[in-house]
mmCIF file of C-alpha atoms in Angstrom:
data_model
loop_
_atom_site.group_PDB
_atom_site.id
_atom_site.type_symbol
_atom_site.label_atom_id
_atom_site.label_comp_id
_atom_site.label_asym_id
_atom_site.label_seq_id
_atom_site.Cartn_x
_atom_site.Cartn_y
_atom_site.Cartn_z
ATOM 1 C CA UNK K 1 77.637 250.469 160.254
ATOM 2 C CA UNK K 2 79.452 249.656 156.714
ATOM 3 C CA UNK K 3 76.752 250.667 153.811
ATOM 4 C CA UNK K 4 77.970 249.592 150.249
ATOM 5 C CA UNK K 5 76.144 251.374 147.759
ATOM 6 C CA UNK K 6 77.215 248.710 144.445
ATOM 7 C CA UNK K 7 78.672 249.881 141.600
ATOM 8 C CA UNK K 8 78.058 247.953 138.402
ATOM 9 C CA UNK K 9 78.119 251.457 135.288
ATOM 10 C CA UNK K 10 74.659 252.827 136.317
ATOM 11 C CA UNK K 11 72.665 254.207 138.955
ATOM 12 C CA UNK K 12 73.245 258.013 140.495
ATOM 13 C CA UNK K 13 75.648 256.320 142.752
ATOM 14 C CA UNK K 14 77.218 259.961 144.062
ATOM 15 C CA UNK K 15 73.391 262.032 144.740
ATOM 16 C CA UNK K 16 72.988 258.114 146.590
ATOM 17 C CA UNK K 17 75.975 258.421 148.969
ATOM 18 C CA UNK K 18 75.018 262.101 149.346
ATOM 19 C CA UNK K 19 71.629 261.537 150.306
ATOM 20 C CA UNK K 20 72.304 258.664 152.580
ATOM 21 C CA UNK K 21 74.917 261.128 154.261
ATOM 22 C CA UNK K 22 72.208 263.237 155.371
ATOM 23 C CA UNK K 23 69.930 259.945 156.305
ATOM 24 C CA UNK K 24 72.427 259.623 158.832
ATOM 25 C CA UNK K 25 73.032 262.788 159.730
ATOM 26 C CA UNK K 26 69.312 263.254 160.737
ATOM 27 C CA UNK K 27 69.476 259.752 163.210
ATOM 28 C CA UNK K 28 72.437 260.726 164.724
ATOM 29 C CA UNK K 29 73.906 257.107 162.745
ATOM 30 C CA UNK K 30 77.763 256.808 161.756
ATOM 31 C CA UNK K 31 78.122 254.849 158.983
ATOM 32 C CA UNK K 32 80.742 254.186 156.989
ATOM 33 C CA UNK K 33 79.608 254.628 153.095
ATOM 34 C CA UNK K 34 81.345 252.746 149.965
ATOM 35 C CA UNK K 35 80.688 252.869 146.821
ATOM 36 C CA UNK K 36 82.013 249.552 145.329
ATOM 37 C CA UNK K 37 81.856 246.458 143.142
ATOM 38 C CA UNK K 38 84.125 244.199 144.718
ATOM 39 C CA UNK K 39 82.530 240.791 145.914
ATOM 40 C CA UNK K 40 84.822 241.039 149.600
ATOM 41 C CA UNK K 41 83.291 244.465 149.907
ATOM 42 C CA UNK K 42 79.689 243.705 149.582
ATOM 43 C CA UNK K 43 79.709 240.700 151.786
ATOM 44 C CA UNK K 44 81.592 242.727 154.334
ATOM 45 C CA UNK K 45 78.529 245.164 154.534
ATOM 46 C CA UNK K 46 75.776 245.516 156.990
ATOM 47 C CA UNK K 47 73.835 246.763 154.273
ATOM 48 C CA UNK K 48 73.974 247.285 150.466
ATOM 49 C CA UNK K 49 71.820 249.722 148.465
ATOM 50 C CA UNK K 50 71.592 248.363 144.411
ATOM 51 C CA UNK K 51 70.636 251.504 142.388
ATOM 52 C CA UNK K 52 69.776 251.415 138.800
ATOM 53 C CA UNK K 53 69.250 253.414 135.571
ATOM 54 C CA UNK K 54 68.459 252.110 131.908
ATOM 55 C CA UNK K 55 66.870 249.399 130.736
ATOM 56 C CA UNK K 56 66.969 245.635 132.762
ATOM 57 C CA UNK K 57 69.060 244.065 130.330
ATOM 58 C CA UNK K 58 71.557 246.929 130.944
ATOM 59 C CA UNK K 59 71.760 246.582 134.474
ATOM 60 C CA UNK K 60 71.577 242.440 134.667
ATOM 61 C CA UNK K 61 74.589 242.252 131.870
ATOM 62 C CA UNK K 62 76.418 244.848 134.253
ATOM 63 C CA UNK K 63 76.085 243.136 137.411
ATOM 64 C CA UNK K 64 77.061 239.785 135.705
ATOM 65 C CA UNK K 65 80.246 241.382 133.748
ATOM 66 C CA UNK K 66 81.931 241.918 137.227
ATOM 67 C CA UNK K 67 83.596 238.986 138.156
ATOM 68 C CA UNK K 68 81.895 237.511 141.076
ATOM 69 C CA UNK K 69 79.210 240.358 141.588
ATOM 70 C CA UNK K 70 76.366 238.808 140.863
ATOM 71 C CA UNK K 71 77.706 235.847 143.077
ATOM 72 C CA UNK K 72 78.161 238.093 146.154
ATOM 73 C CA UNK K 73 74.839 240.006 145.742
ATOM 74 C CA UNK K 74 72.877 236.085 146.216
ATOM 75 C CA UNK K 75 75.214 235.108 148.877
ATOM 76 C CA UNK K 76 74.456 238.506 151.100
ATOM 77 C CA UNK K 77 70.590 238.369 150.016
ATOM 78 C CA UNK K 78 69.618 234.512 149.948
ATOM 79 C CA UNK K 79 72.850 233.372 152.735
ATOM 80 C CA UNK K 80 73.802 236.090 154.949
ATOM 81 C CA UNK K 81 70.459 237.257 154.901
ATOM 82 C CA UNK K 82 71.388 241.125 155.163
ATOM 83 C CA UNK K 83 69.191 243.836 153.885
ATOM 84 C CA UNK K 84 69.066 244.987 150.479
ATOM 85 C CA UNK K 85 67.190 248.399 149.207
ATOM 86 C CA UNK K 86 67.117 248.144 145.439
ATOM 87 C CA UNK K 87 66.265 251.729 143.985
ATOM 88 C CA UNK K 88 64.508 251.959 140.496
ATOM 89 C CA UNK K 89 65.882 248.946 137.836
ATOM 90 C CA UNK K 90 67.840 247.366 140.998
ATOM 91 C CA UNK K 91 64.796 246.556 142.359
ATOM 92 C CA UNK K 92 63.797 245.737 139.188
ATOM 93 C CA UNK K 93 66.319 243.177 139.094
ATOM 94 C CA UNK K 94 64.836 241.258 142.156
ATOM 95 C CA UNK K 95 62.018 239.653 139.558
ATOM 96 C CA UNK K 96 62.949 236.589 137.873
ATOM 97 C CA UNK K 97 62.505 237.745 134.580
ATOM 98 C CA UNK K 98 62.572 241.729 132.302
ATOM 99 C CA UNK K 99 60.865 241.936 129.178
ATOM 100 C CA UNK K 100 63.295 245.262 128.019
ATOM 101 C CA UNK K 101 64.943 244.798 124.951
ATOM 102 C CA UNK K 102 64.617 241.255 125.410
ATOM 103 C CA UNK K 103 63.989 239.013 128.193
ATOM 104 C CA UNK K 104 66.772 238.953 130.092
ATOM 105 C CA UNK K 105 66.631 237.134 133.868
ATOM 106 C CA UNK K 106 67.007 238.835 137.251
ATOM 107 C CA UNK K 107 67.861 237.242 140.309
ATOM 108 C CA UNK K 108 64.283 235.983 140.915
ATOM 109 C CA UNK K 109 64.730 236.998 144.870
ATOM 110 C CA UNK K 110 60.571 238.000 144.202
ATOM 111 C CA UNK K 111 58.593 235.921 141.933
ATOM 112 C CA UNK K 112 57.395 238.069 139.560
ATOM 113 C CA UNK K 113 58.710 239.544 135.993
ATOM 114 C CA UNK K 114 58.938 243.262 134.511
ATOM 115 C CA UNK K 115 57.050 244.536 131.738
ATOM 116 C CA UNK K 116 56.587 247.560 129.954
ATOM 117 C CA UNK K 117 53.329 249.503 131.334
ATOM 118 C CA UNK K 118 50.515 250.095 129.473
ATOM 119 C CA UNK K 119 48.221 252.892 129.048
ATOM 120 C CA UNK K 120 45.423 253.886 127.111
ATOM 121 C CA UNK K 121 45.042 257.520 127.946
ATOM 122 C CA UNK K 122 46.634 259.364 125.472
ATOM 123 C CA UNK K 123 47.099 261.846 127.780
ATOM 124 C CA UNK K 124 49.917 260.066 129.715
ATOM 125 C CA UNK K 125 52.710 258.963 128.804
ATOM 126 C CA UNK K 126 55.563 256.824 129.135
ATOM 127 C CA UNK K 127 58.138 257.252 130.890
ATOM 128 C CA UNK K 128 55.930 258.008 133.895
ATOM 129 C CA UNK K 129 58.453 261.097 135.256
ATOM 130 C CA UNK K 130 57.858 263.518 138.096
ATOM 131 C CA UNK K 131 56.278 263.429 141.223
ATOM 132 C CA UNK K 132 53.252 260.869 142.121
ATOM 133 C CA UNK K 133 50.895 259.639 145.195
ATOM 134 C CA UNK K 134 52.477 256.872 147.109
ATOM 135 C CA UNK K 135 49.826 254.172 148.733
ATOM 136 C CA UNK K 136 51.602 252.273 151.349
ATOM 137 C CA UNK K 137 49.492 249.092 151.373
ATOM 138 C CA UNK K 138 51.648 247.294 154.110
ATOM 139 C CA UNK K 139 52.258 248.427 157.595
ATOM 140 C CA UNK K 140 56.048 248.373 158.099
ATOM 141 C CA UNK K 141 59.242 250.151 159.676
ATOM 142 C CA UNK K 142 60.536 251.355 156.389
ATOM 143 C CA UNK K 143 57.612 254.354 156.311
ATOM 144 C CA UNK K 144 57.701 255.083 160.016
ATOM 145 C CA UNK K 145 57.021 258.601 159.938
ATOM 146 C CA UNK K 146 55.558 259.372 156.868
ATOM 147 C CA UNK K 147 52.550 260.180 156.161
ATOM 148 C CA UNK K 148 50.752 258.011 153.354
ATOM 149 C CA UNK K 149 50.103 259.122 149.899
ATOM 150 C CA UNK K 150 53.204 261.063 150.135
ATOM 151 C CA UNK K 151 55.092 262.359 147.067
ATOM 152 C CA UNK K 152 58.088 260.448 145.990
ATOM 153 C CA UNK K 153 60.025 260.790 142.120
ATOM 154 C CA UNK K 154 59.446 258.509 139.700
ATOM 155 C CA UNK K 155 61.287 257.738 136.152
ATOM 156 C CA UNK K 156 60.599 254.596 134.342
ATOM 157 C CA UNK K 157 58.725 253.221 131.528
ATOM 158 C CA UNK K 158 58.348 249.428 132.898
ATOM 159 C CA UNK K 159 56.621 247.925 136.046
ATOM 160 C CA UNK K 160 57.050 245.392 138.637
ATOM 161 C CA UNK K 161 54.290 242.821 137.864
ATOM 162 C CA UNK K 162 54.126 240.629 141.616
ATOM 163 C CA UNK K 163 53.173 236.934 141.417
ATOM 164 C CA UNK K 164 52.554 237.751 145.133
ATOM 165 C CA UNK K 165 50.565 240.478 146.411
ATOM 166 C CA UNK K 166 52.129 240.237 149.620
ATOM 167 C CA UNK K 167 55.193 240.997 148.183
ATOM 168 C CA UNK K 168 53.993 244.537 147.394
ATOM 169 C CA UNK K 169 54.804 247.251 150.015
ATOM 170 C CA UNK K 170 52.926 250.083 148.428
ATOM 171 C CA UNK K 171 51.515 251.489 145.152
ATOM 172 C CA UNK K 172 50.848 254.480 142.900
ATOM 173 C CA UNK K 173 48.411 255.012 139.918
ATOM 174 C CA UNK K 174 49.205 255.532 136.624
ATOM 175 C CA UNK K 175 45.804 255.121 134.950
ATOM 176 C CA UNK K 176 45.991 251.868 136.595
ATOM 177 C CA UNK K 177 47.581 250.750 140.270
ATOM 178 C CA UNK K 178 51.403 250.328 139.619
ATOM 179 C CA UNK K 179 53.924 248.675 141.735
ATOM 180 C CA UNK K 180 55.951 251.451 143.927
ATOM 181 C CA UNK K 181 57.907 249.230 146.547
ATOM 182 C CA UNK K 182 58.478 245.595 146.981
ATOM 183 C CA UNK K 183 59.368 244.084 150.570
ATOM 184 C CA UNK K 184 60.171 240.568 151.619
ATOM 185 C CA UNK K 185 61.884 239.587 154.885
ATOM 186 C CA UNK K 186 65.469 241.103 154.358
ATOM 187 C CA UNK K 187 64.504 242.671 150.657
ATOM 188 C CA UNK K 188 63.266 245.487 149.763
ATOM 189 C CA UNK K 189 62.998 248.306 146.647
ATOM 190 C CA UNK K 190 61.352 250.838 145.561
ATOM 191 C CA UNK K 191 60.631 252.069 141.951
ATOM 192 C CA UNK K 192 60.703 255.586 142.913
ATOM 193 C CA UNK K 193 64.012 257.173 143.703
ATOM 194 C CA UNK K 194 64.293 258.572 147.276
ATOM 195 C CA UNK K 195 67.386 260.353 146.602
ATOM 196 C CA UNK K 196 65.458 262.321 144.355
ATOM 197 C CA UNK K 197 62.200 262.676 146.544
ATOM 198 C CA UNK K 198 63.855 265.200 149.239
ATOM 199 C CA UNK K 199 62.439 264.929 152.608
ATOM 200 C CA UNK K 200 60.409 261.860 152.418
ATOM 201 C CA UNK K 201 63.530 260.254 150.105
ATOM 202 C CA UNK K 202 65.467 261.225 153.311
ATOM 203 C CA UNK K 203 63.397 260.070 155.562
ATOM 204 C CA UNK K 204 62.624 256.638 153.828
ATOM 205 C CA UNK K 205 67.018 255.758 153.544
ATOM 206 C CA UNK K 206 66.871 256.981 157.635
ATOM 207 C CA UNK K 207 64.483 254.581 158.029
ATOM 208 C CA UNK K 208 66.022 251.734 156.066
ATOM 209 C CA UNK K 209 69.558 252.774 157.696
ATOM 210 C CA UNK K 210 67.475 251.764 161.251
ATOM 211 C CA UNK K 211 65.753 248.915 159.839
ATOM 212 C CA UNK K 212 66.391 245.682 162.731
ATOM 213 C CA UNK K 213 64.984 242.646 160.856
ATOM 214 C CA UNK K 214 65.842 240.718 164.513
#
């Protein structure tokens, strides 16, 4: 199995590749791992993990500055119809619109836009970092194994806001229910980063490293 993790200037691309090394380790799975942002690469892959850190705009304009990129990312989502796990502000970048700095559009592979969260307990506050409760609304392969309202890490100061509920996988609270994971046919994302959640991180990029949408 070829696994492109995509390289655009953000995202923890190495502690990715790492953790997906043990993923495989742990399902007996040989995979061949790249970190890359050429178009030939990505469309080569089986599968393609988008990572992301910073703000939307950031991580739209760096997709779109590599010639042909953003191009090859539609082609293997919307043609090839290959699976996608976008981690943090890459699956961010599935809505159609972000509301960081300015708004700034996605791919719009989920109908839906990103917005800054809001909260009214002065108590919290923003980003919402550490560990949280995970509520997987949606029974599917991608949690096989893990037990719900698991711990996973979370760093980020804006939300996924879903035009369609049954585009949302599972939740967690932050005052108020935020979106955790999105899933839809051949794409999926969380908010949370596995590769900083330890075993259920693990566990979650085994799982998506199995994942037969036949």
């Amino acid at each position: 199995m070829y696994v492109s993790i995509v390289d655009y200037g953000t995202g923890n691309l190495n502690s990715v590749s790492k953790a997906l090394e043990v993923a495989a380790e742990q399902i007996s799975k040989k995979i061949n791992i790249k970190i890359s942002n050429k178009p030939k690469d990505i469309l080569d892959s089986d599968k393609i993990i988008l990572p992301g850190q910073g703000s939307y705009r950031q991580c739209a304009l760096g997709v779109k500055n590599i010639n042909g990129l953003w191009d090859s990312l539609n082609e293997f989502v919307l043609v090839k119809k290959k699976p996608i796990f976008g981690i943090c502000v890459g699956m961010q970048l599935f809505s159609e619109q972000g509301y960081e700095e300015q708004v700034t559009e996605g791919f719009g592979w989920i109908k839906g836009s990103v917005k800054k969260i809001e909260i009214n307990n002065k108590d919290l506050k923003l980003p919402h970092m550490g560990w949280n409760e995970v509520n997987v609304l949606k029974k599917n392969d991608l949690f096989l194994d893990i037990k719900n309202l698991s711990h996973f890490y979370f760093v980020h100061s804006f939300a996924f806001k879903a035009k369609d509920e049954e585009d949302v996988i599972c939740i967690t609270d932050y005052e108020k229910p935020v979106v955790a994971g999105i899933l839809k046919e051949n794409i999926f994302g969380t908010q949370f980063h596995p590769e900083k959640s330890q075993s259920n991180g693990i566990k979650l990029l085994s799982n998506f490293l199995n994942w037969n949408l036949l």
